[in-house]
Amino acid sequence: MFDHIKVISLDLDDTLWDIGSVITHAEQCLYDWLADNFPRITEAHTLASMREARVAIGARFPEIGHDLGEIRRRTLRWHAEQADYPHTDVEQGFDIFYTARNQVELYEDVVPALRTLADRYPLIALTNGNADLRHIGLDQFFTSTISSATVRASKPHPAMFDAASAHAGCSNAQVLHVGDDPVTDVQGARDAGAVSVWINRGGAAWPDAHARADYEIGDLHQLIELLGLEPAAVPVR
Ligand SMILES: [Mg+2]
C-alpha cells in the first residue's frame, strides 16, 4: 500500500510537540527582558498590545509574511523606534525569544517513532514556523528542514510540498505528509498530490468543511503500524 512512498514529510509545531504554551512562555521571557533593559517599551505596551503590533506589522509587510522570525525582528525594531532606543540593541531580544521558543517538550512517542521512520525513509521537516531541530535535538532524524521562510510560501501552498519532493528527487505522489492542521497540512498535501496523514492527538472531530485526510492517526506509533514497520531497536548507551 505504501511501496511507492519515497519520503515522509512531517509538520513540527503541534505535531511533534505542543506549541501554544511554548510561545506564550517565550513571549513572556522576551517581555521580561525588555522590561529589564528597555523599560520605555514595556511601559507603553502590554504583552497583548505587543502581539497586536506584531500582527499589524505582519499585515503591513506581506513580503515577509512567510518568515515569522523576520516579522518578530521587525516588530522589535518598530518598538525600538517608538521608544527611542537603538534598534540593533532591542533586536537582540529575538535571541531571548528564540532560545525559549526552542525549549519544547516532545510528545513521548516522537523519539522512538522518528528512530523507526528514519531507518526506512528520508524524513523532511516541513514547517511554516521557525523551530531549530538542532537546538531541539532532533536533527539526527531528518535529512532536511524546509521552511516557509526559505520557500517564501506557507503551507497549504503547493510550493512547500513541491520543495519536499524536489529535495527527495521524487514526485509529490511519492511524498507522505503528516501534520496536525486540517488546512495547512491535510488540504495542502491533498492539493499538491501527496498522501495526507492527519495526526489528531487530541481526538478532535474532523472539520466537515474540508475533504478528509487519506489517513488519520492518534500518534506516531500508529503511523509505524500503518506503514507496517517494525519498531527500531533502541541503541544501547
Ligand atoms: Mg502544526
GROMACS .gro file of C-alpha atoms and ligand atoms in nm:
model
  238
    1MET     CA    1   0.000   0.000   0.000
    2PHE     CA    2   0.291   0.234   0.069
    3ASP     CA    3   0.550   0.080  -0.163
    4HIS     CA    4   0.552   0.395  -0.377
    5ILE     CA    5   0.635   0.629  -0.086
    6LYS     CA    6   0.990   0.763  -0.113
    7VAL     CA    7   0.996   1.028   0.159
    8ILE     CA    8   0.797   1.129   0.467
    9SER     CA    9   0.749   1.496   0.545
   10LEU     CA   10   0.645   1.599   0.893
   11ASP     CA   11   0.499   1.916   1.030
   12LEU     CA   12   0.670   2.027   1.355
   13ASP     CA   13   0.462   2.255   1.583
   14ASP     CA   14   0.168   2.067   1.739
   15THR     CA   15   0.276   1.752   1.554
   16LEU     CA   16   0.596   1.671   1.748
   17TRP     CA   17   0.534   1.899   2.048
   18ASP     CA   18   0.267   2.132   2.182
   19ILE     CA   19   0.350   2.486   2.070
   20GLY     CA   20   0.089   2.717   2.228
   21SER     CA   21   0.230   2.710   2.581
   22VAL     CA   22   0.586   2.736   2.446
   23ILE     CA   23   0.513   3.055   2.251
   24THR     CA   24   0.330   3.207   2.548
   25HIS     CA   25   0.633   3.138   2.769
   26ALA     CA   26   0.881   3.264   2.506
   27GLU     CA   27   0.688   3.589   2.462
   28GLN     CA   28   0.684   3.637   2.840
   29CYS     CA   29   1.064   3.581   2.852
   30LEU     CA   30   1.108   3.847   2.585
   31TYR     CA   31   0.872   4.085   2.765
   32ASP     CA   32   1.059   4.042   3.094
   33TRP     CA   33   1.391   4.104   2.916
   34LEU     CA   34   1.253   4.420   2.755
   35ALA     CA   35   1.120   4.539   3.094
   36ASP     CA   36   1.468   4.494   3.244
   37ASN     CA   37   1.662   4.651   2.958
   38PHE     CA   38   1.431   4.882   2.762
   39PRO     CA   39   1.157   4.978   3.009
   40ARG     CA   40   1.006   5.256   2.797
   41ILE     CA   41   0.881   4.980   2.564
   42THR     CA   42   0.702   4.780   2.833
   43GLU     CA   43   0.571   5.097   2.997
   44ALA     CA   44   0.393   5.168   2.670
   45HIS     CA   45   0.288   4.809   2.595
   46THR     CA   46   0.129   4.504   2.749
   47LEU     CA   47   0.210   4.158   2.616
   48ALA     CA   48  -0.125   4.171   2.435
   49SER     CA   49  -0.059   4.505   2.264
   50MET     CA   50   0.285   4.382   2.158
   51ARG     CA   51   0.112   4.086   1.992
   52GLU     CA   52  -0.128   4.323   1.819
   53ALA     CA   53   0.167   4.529   1.694
   54ARG     CA   54   0.330   4.214   1.555
   55VAL     CA   55   0.012   4.110   1.372
   56ALA     CA   56  -0.022   4.461   1.228
   57ILE     CA   57   0.339   4.462   1.109
   58GLY     CA   58   0.293   4.119   0.953
   59ALA     CA   59  -0.009   4.253   0.765
   60ARG     CA   60   0.174   4.568   0.657
   61PHE     CA   61   0.467   4.378   0.509
   62PRO     CA   62   0.317   4.081   0.321
   63GLU     CA   63   0.654   4.016   0.153
   64ILE     CA   64   0.785   3.882   0.487
   65GLY     CA   65   0.458   3.713   0.581
   66HIS     CA   66   0.612   3.365   0.549
   67ASP     CA   67   0.902   3.444   0.780
   68LEU     CA   68   0.775   3.462   1.137
   69GLY     CA   69   1.124   3.532   1.271
   70GLU     CA   70   1.167   3.833   1.043
   71ILE     CA   71   0.825   3.965   1.148
   72ARG     CA   72   0.931   3.939   1.513
   73ARG     CA   73   1.264   4.114   1.445
   74ARG     CA   74   1.094   4.390   1.251
   75THR     CA   75   0.842   4.435   1.533
   76LEU     CA   76   1.127   4.474   1.782
   77ARG     CA   77   1.283   4.740   1.556
   78TRP     CA   78   0.949   4.923   1.546
   79HIS     CA   79   0.924   4.916   1.927
   80ALA     CA   80   1.280   5.050   1.950
   81GLU     CA   81   1.197   5.339   1.720
   82GLN     CA   82   0.875   5.418   1.905
   83ALA     CA   83   1.054   5.425   2.242
   84ASP     CA   84   1.371   5.593   2.108
   85TYR     CA   85   1.619   5.310   2.172
   86PRO     CA   86   1.890   5.190   1.928
   87HIS     CA   87   1.712   4.923   1.727
   88THR     CA   88   2.018   4.698   1.699
   89ASP     CA   89   2.017   4.665   2.080
   90VAL     CA   90   1.648   4.588   2.106
   91GLU     CA   91   1.663   4.342   1.817
   92GLN     CA   92   1.886   4.118   2.030
   93GLY     CA   93   1.567   4.034   2.218
   94PHE     CA   94   1.487   3.799   1.931
   95ASP     CA   95   1.755   3.564   2.063
   96ILE     CA   96   1.583   3.561   2.404
   97PHE     CA   97   1.256   3.469   2.237
   98TYR     CA   98   1.415   3.215   2.002
   99THR     CA   99   1.600   3.026   2.276
  100ALA     CA  100   1.276   2.989   2.474
  101ARG     CA  101   1.081   2.905   2.157
  102ASN     CA  102   1.302   2.600   2.105
  103GLN     CA  103   1.260   2.472   2.462
  104VAL     CA  104   0.986   2.232   2.365
  105GLU     CA  105   0.864   1.918   2.536
  106LEU     CA  106   0.841   1.637   2.284
  107TYR     CA  107   0.536   1.412   2.282
  108GLU     CA  108   0.652   1.080   2.427
  109ASP     CA  109   0.609   0.885   2.102
  110VAL     CA  110   0.827   1.121   1.898
  111VAL     CA  111   1.182   0.997   1.951
  112PRO     CA  112   1.114   0.622   1.923
  113ALA     CA  113   0.889   0.674   1.621
  114LEU     CA  114   1.133   0.904   1.441
  115ARG     CA  115   1.408   0.648   1.501
  116THR     CA  116   1.197   0.379   1.332
  117LEU     CA  117   1.082   0.602   1.048
  118ALA     CA  118   1.430   0.738   0.979
  119ASP     CA  119   1.562   0.382   0.946
  120ARG     CA  120   1.334   0.327   0.650
  121TYR     CA  121   1.261   0.669   0.492
  122PRO     CA  122   1.430   1.002   0.447
  123LEU     CA  123   1.244   1.242   0.675
  124ILE     CA  124   1.187   1.607   0.588
  125ALA     CA  125   1.061   1.867   0.833
  126LEU     CA  126   0.805   2.085   0.653
  127THR     CA  127   0.714   2.385   0.864
  128ASN     CA  128   0.552   2.726   0.849
  129GLY     CA  129   0.729   2.805   1.176
  130ASN     CA  130   1.091   2.861   1.269
  131ALA     CA  131   1.187   2.583   1.512
  132ASP     CA  132   1.553   2.478   1.510
  133LEU     CA  133   1.579   2.096   1.507
  134ARG     CA  134   1.946   2.105   1.603
  135HIS     CA  135   1.863   2.314   1.907
  136ILE     CA  136   1.580   2.073   1.994
  137GLY     CA  137   1.799   1.766   1.940
  138LEU     CA  138   1.601   1.602   1.658
  139ASP     CA  139   1.822   1.695   1.362
  140GLN     CA  140   1.978   1.346   1.359
  141PHE     CA  141   1.649   1.203   1.229
  142PHE     CA  142   1.589   1.449   0.945
  143THR     CA  143   1.763   1.484   0.610
  144SER     CA  144   1.637   1.840   0.570
  145THR     CA  145   1.417   2.116   0.706
  146ILE     CA  146   1.207   2.306   0.454
  147SER     CA  147   1.054   2.620   0.600
  148SER     CA  148   0.807   2.872   0.464
  149ALA     CA  149   1.070   3.142   0.520
  150THR     CA  150   1.304   2.984   0.263
  151VAL     CA  151   1.035   2.869   0.016
  152ARG     CA  152   0.864   3.211   0.050
  153ALA     CA  153   0.527   3.040   0.061
  154SER     CA  154   0.343   2.878   0.350
  155LYS     CA  155   0.153   2.551   0.365
  156PRO     CA  156  -0.107   2.481   0.227
  157HIS     CA  157   0.066   2.633  -0.079
  158PRO     CA  158   0.182   2.351  -0.309
  159ALA     CA  159   0.526   2.512  -0.340
  160MET     CA  160   0.608   2.375   0.006
  161PHE     CA  161   0.523   2.019  -0.097
  162ASP     CA  162   0.696   2.066  -0.432
  163ALA     CA  163   1.009   2.167  -0.240
  164ALA     CA  164   0.991   1.844  -0.036
  165SER     CA  165   0.958   1.620  -0.343
  166ALA     CA  166   1.230   1.814  -0.526
  167HIS     CA  167   1.462   1.767  -0.232
  168ALA     CA  168   1.391   1.394  -0.229
  169GLY     CA  169   1.411   1.364  -0.609
  170CYS     CA  170   1.065   1.211  -0.638
  171SER     CA  171   0.713   1.311  -0.739
  172ASN     CA  172   0.459   1.463  -0.499
  173ALA     CA  173   0.261   1.138  -0.516
  174GLN     CA  174   0.561   0.967  -0.356
  175VAL     CA  175   0.554   1.203  -0.056
  176LEU     CA  176   0.360   1.109   0.258
  177HIS     CA  177   0.294   1.416   0.471
  178VAL     CA  178   0.198   1.406   0.840
  179GLY     CA  179   0.060   1.706   1.024
  180ASP     CA  180  -0.197   1.827   1.275
  181ASP     CA  181  -0.362   2.105   1.077
  182PRO     CA  182  -0.664   2.018   0.860
  183VAL     CA  183  -0.589   2.303   0.620
  184THR     CA  184  -0.216   2.372   0.609
  185ASP     CA  185  -0.116   2.005   0.637
  186VAL     CA  186  -0.401   1.790   0.510
  187GLN     CA  187  -0.555   2.012   0.244
  188GLY     CA  188  -0.210   2.129   0.141
  189ALA     CA  189  -0.084   1.773   0.093
  190ARG     CA  190  -0.402   1.671  -0.091
  191ASP     CA  191  -0.390   1.970  -0.326
  192ALA     CA  192  -0.026   1.900  -0.402
  193GLY     CA  193  -0.097   1.536  -0.483
  194ALA     CA  194   0.085   1.396  -0.180
  195VAL     CA  195  -0.051   1.132   0.058
  196SER     CA  196  -0.204   1.310   0.360
  197VAL     CA  197  -0.198   1.182   0.717
  198TRP     CA  198  -0.383   1.380   0.983
  199ILE     CA  199  -0.230   1.342   1.328
  200ASN     CA  200  -0.517   1.402   1.567
  201ARG     CA  201  -0.357   1.385   1.910
  202GLY     CA  202  -0.647   1.545   2.093
  203GLY     CA  203  -0.924   1.328   1.947
  204ALA     CA  204  -1.085   1.627   1.771
  205ALA     CA  205  -1.374   1.592   1.528
  206TRP     CA  206  -1.278   1.643   1.164
  207PRO     CA  207  -1.399   1.985   1.041
  208ASP     CA  208  -1.670   1.895   0.788
  209ALA     CA  209  -1.594   2.186   0.557
  210HIS     CA  210  -1.274   2.012   0.443
  211ALA     CA  211  -1.206   1.696   0.249
  212ARG     CA  212  -1.080   1.425   0.481
  213ALA     CA  213  -0.722   1.313   0.502
  214ASP     CA  214  -0.621   0.989   0.335
  215TYR     CA  215  -0.538   0.852   0.681
  216GLU     CA  216  -0.588   0.957   1.042
  217ILE     CA  217  -0.361   0.864   1.332
  218GLY     CA  218  -0.363   0.949   1.702
  219ASP     CA  219   0.013   0.945   1.744
  220LEU     CA  220   0.326   0.845   1.555
  221HIS     CA  221   0.318   0.487   1.686
  222GLN     CA  222   0.005   0.447   1.475
  223LEU     CA  223   0.198   0.573   1.173
  224ILE     CA  224   0.455   0.296   1.229
  225GLU     CA  225   0.169   0.044   1.237
  226LEU     CA  226   0.003   0.196   0.932
  227LEU     CA  227   0.326   0.167   0.736
  228GLY     CA  228   0.382  -0.189   0.859
  229LEU     CA  229   0.724  -0.109   1.007
  230GLU     CA  230   0.892  -0.294   1.290
  231PRO     CA  231   0.987  -0.056   1.572
  232ALA     CA  232   1.362   0.012   1.559
  233ALA     CA  233   1.576  -0.126   1.838
  234VAL     CA  234   1.672   0.136   2.094
  235PRO     CA  235   2.051   0.185   2.083
  236VAL     CA  236   2.233   0.075   2.399
  237ARG     CA  237   2.424   0.361   2.553
  238MG      MG  238   0.135   2.212   1.318
   0.00000   0.00000   0.00000
